[in-house]
Amino acid sequence: MADHQEASVTLPSDPASVSAARRYVSGVLAEWGLPGEAETADTVRLIVSELATNAVQHTFGQSPTFTVDLRLEREERLSIGVTDSHPRWPQRLPAAVQQDNGRGMVIIRWLTAEHGGRLSVIPTPDGGKTVRIALPWTPAPAPAAAAVPDLN
């Protein structure tokens, strides 16, 4: 295997793109050997869903597209980035009793920490930002070979 593998997709900043981003990431992870039912795959899908939702909802129409990129480095670390062209960086909103949204970054930070990863926000040359999550790569173990009965 190469030192790294990369994949990316650019989608319109539209609510329907959130599920498209999740499906795209699921397909890439499966190609890279991470089955869809693996806990890490669930975590990555949830992180991508939250980041894509933020890119759609919190850019206020000022970012016509967002990009999801994945990078697998030496089968040790998975990097997930969501880039948009809006200058406002993600903020943790105060938790209000009746608040229905605004907890996405809290969820992302918790999932990232829970899985031994790290979160960073990186400015882009065009004034936007990339929210990047780096997680240890934990593919599912290869299926064990079937035991051959001893007929002696």
CSV table of C-alpha atoms in Angstrom, one decimal:
chain,number,residue,atom,x,y,z
A,1,MET,CA,0.0,0.0,0.0
A,2,ALA,CA,1.1,3.6,-0.7
A,3,ASP,CA,2.2,5.8,2.2
A,4,HIS,CA,-1.1,7.6,1.9
A,5,GLN,CA,-4.5,7.5,0.1
A,6,GLU,CA,-6.6,10.5,-0.5
A,7,ALA,CA,-10.2,11.2,-1.6
A,8,SER,CA,-12.4,14.3,-1.8
A,9,VAL,CA,-15.7,15.5,-3.0
A,10,THR,CA,-17.1,19.0,-3.4
A,11,LEU,CA,-20.8,19.4,-2.9
A,12,PRO,CA,-23.3,22.3,-3.0
A,13,SER,CA,-24.1,24.0,0.3
A,14,ASP,CA,-27.5,22.4,0.4
A,15,PRO,CA,-29.1,20.3,3.1
A,16,ALA,CA,-29.3,17.3,0.7
A,17,SER,CA,-25.5,17.4,0.5
A,18,VAL,CA,-25.2,16.3,4.1
A,19,SER,CA,-26.4,12.8,3.3
A,20,ALA,CA,-24.4,12.7,0.1
A,21,ALA,CA,-21.3,13.5,2.1
A,22,ARG,CA,-22.0,10.7,4.5
A,23,ARG,CA,-22.6,8.2,1.6
A,24,TYR,CA,-19.4,9.3,-0.1
A,25,VAL,CA,-17.3,8.9,3.0
A,26,SER,CA,-18.9,5.5,3.7
A,27,GLY,CA,-17.9,4.3,0.2
A,28,VAL,CA,-14.3,5.6,0.6
A,29,LEU,CA,-13.9,3.9,4.0
A,30,ALA,CA,-15.2,0.6,2.6
A,31,GLU,CA,-12.7,0.9,-0.3
A,32,TRP,CA,-9.9,1.4,2.3
A,33,GLY,CA,-11.0,-1.7,4.2
A,34,LEU,CA,-13.2,-0.3,7.0
A,35,PRO,CA,-16.5,-2.1,7.0
A,36,GLY,CA,-19.6,0.0,7.4
A,37,GLU,CA,-20.6,-1.7,10.6
A,38,ALA,CA,-17.3,-0.9,12.3
A,39,GLU,CA,-17.5,1.6,15.3
A,40,THR,CA,-14.9,3.8,13.7
A,41,ALA,CA,-17.0,4.0,10.5
A,42,ASP,CA,-20.0,5.1,12.6
A,43,THR,CA,-17.9,7.7,14.3
A,44,VAL,CA,-16.5,9.1,11.1
A,45,ARG,CA,-20.0,9.2,9.5
A,46,LEU,CA,-21.4,11.2,12.5
A,47,ILE,CA,-18.4,13.6,12.4
A,48,VAL,CA,-18.8,14.2,8.7
A,49,SER,CA,-22.5,14.7,9.1
A,50,GLU,CA,-22.1,17.3,11.8
A,51,LEU,CA,-19.3,19.1,10.0
A,52,ALA,CA,-21.2,19.1,6.7
A,53,THR,CA,-24.3,20.4,8.5
A,54,ASN,CA,-22.3,23.2,9.9
A,55,ALA,CA,-20.9,24.0,6.5
A,56,VAL,CA,-24.5,24.2,5.1
A,57,GLN,CA,-26.3,25.9,8.0
A,58,HIS,CA,-23.7,28.3,9.4
A,59,THR,CA,-22.2,29.8,6.3
A,60,PHE,CA,-25.4,31.7,5.7
A,61,GLY,CA,-25.3,31.2,1.9
A,62,GLN,CA,-21.9,32.8,1.7
A,63,SER,CA,-20.1,29.5,0.8
A,64,PRO,CA,-21.8,28.0,-2.3
A,65,THR,CA,-20.0,24.7,-1.8
A,66,PHE,CA,-18.1,22.7,0.8
A,67,THR,CA,-15.4,20.0,0.3
A,68,VAL,CA,-15.0,16.8,2.3
A,69,ASP,CA,-11.5,15.4,2.1
A,70,LEU,CA,-10.1,12.2,3.5
A,71,ARG,CA,-6.5,11.1,3.9
A,72,LEU,CA,-5.3,7.8,5.2
A,73,GLU,CA,-1.6,8.0,6.2
A,74,ARG,CA,0.4,4.8,6.4
A,75,GLU,CA,-2.7,2.9,7.6
A,76,GLU,CA,-2.2,4.6,11.0
A,77,ARG,CA,-4.1,7.9,10.9
A,78,LEU,CA,-7.3,9.0,9.2
A,79,SER,CA,-7.7,12.7,8.6
A,80,ILE,CA,-11.1,14.1,7.8
A,81,GLY,CA,-11.5,17.7,6.7
A,82,VAL,CA,-14.5,19.8,5.8
A,83,THR,CA,-13.7,23.1,4.0
A,84,ASP,CA,-16.0,26.0,3.2
A,85,SER,CA,-15.3,29.6,2.1
A,86,HIS,CA,-17.0,31.4,4.9
A,87,PRO,CA,-14.7,33.3,7.3
A,88,ARG,CA,-16.6,32.6,10.5
A,89,TRP,CA,-15.0,29.8,12.5
A,90,PRO,CA,-17.0,27.3,14.5
A,91,GLN,CA,-18.1,28.4,17.9
A,92,ARG,CA,-19.4,26.5,20.9
A,93,LEU,CA,-22.8,28.0,21.6
A,94,PRO,CA,-24.0,28.3,25.2
A,95,ALA,CA,-26.3,25.4,26.1
A,96,ALA,CA,-29.8,26.7,26.6
A,97,VAL,CA,-32.5,24.4,28.0
A,98,GLN,CA,-34.8,24.8,24.9
A,99,GLN,CA,-32.0,24.9,22.4
A,100,ASP,CA,-32.5,22.5,19.5
A,101,ASN,CA,-29.2,22.9,17.7
A,102,GLY,CA,-25.7,24.3,18.3
A,103,ARG,CA,-24.3,21.2,19.9
A,104,GLY,CA,-22.5,19.9,16.8
A,105,MET,CA,-19.0,21.0,17.7
A,106,VAL,CA,-19.5,19.7,21.3
A,107,ILE,CA,-20.4,16.3,19.8
A,108,ILE,CA,-17.5,16.4,17.4
A,109,ARG,CA,-15.0,17.4,20.1
A,110,TRP,CA,-16.3,14.6,22.4
A,111,LEU,CA,-16.2,11.9,19.6
A,112,THR,CA,-12.7,13.0,18.6
A,113,ALA,CA,-11.3,12.9,22.1
A,114,GLU,CA,-13.1,9.6,22.9
A,115,HIS,CA,-11.3,8.0,19.9
A,116,GLY,CA,-7.9,9.4,20.7
A,117,GLY,CA,-8.0,12.0,18.0
A,118,ARG,CA,-7.5,15.7,17.6
A,119,LEU,CA,-9.4,18.6,16.1
A,120,SER,CA,-8.0,21.7,14.4
A,121,VAL,CA,-9.3,24.6,12.4
A,122,ILE,CA,-7.1,25.8,9.6
A,123,PRO,CA,-7.6,29.0,7.6
A,124,THR,CA,-7.7,28.6,3.8
A,125,PRO,CA,-6.0,31.0,1.4
A,126,ASP,CA,-9.4,32.4,0.2
A,127,GLY,CA,-10.4,33.4,3.7
A,128,GLY,CA,-12.5,30.3,4.6
A,129,LYS,CA,-11.5,27.4,6.9
A,130,THR,CA,-11.0,23.7,7.1
A,131,VAL,CA,-12.2,21.9,10.2
A,132,ARG,CA,-9.9,18.9,10.4
A,133,ILE,CA,-10.2,15.8,12.6
A,134,ALA,CA,-7.4,13.3,12.9
A,135,LEU,CA,-8.2,9.9,14.3
A,136,PRO,CA,-6.1,6.7,14.7
A,137,TRP,CA,-7.0,4.3,11.9
A,138,THR,CA,-8.5,1.1,13.4
A,139,PRO,CA,-9.7,-1.1,10.6
A,140,ALA,CA,-11.6,-4.2,11.4
A,141,PRO,CA,-9.4,-7.2,12.0
A,142,ALA,CA,-9.2,-9.6,9.1
A,143,PRO,CA,-11.5,-12.6,9.4
A,144,ALA,CA,-9.9,-15.6,11.1
A,145,ALA,CA,-9.2,-18.5,8.8
A,146,ALA,CA,-11.6,-21.4,9.3
A,147,ALA,CA,-10.2,-24.2,11.4
A,148,VAL,CA,-9.6,-27.3,9.5
A,149,PRO,CA,-10.7,-30.4,11.5
A,150,ASP,CA,-8.0,-33.0,12.2
A,151,LEU,CA,-9.3,-36.2,10.7
A,152,ASN,CA,-6.6,-38.4,12.3
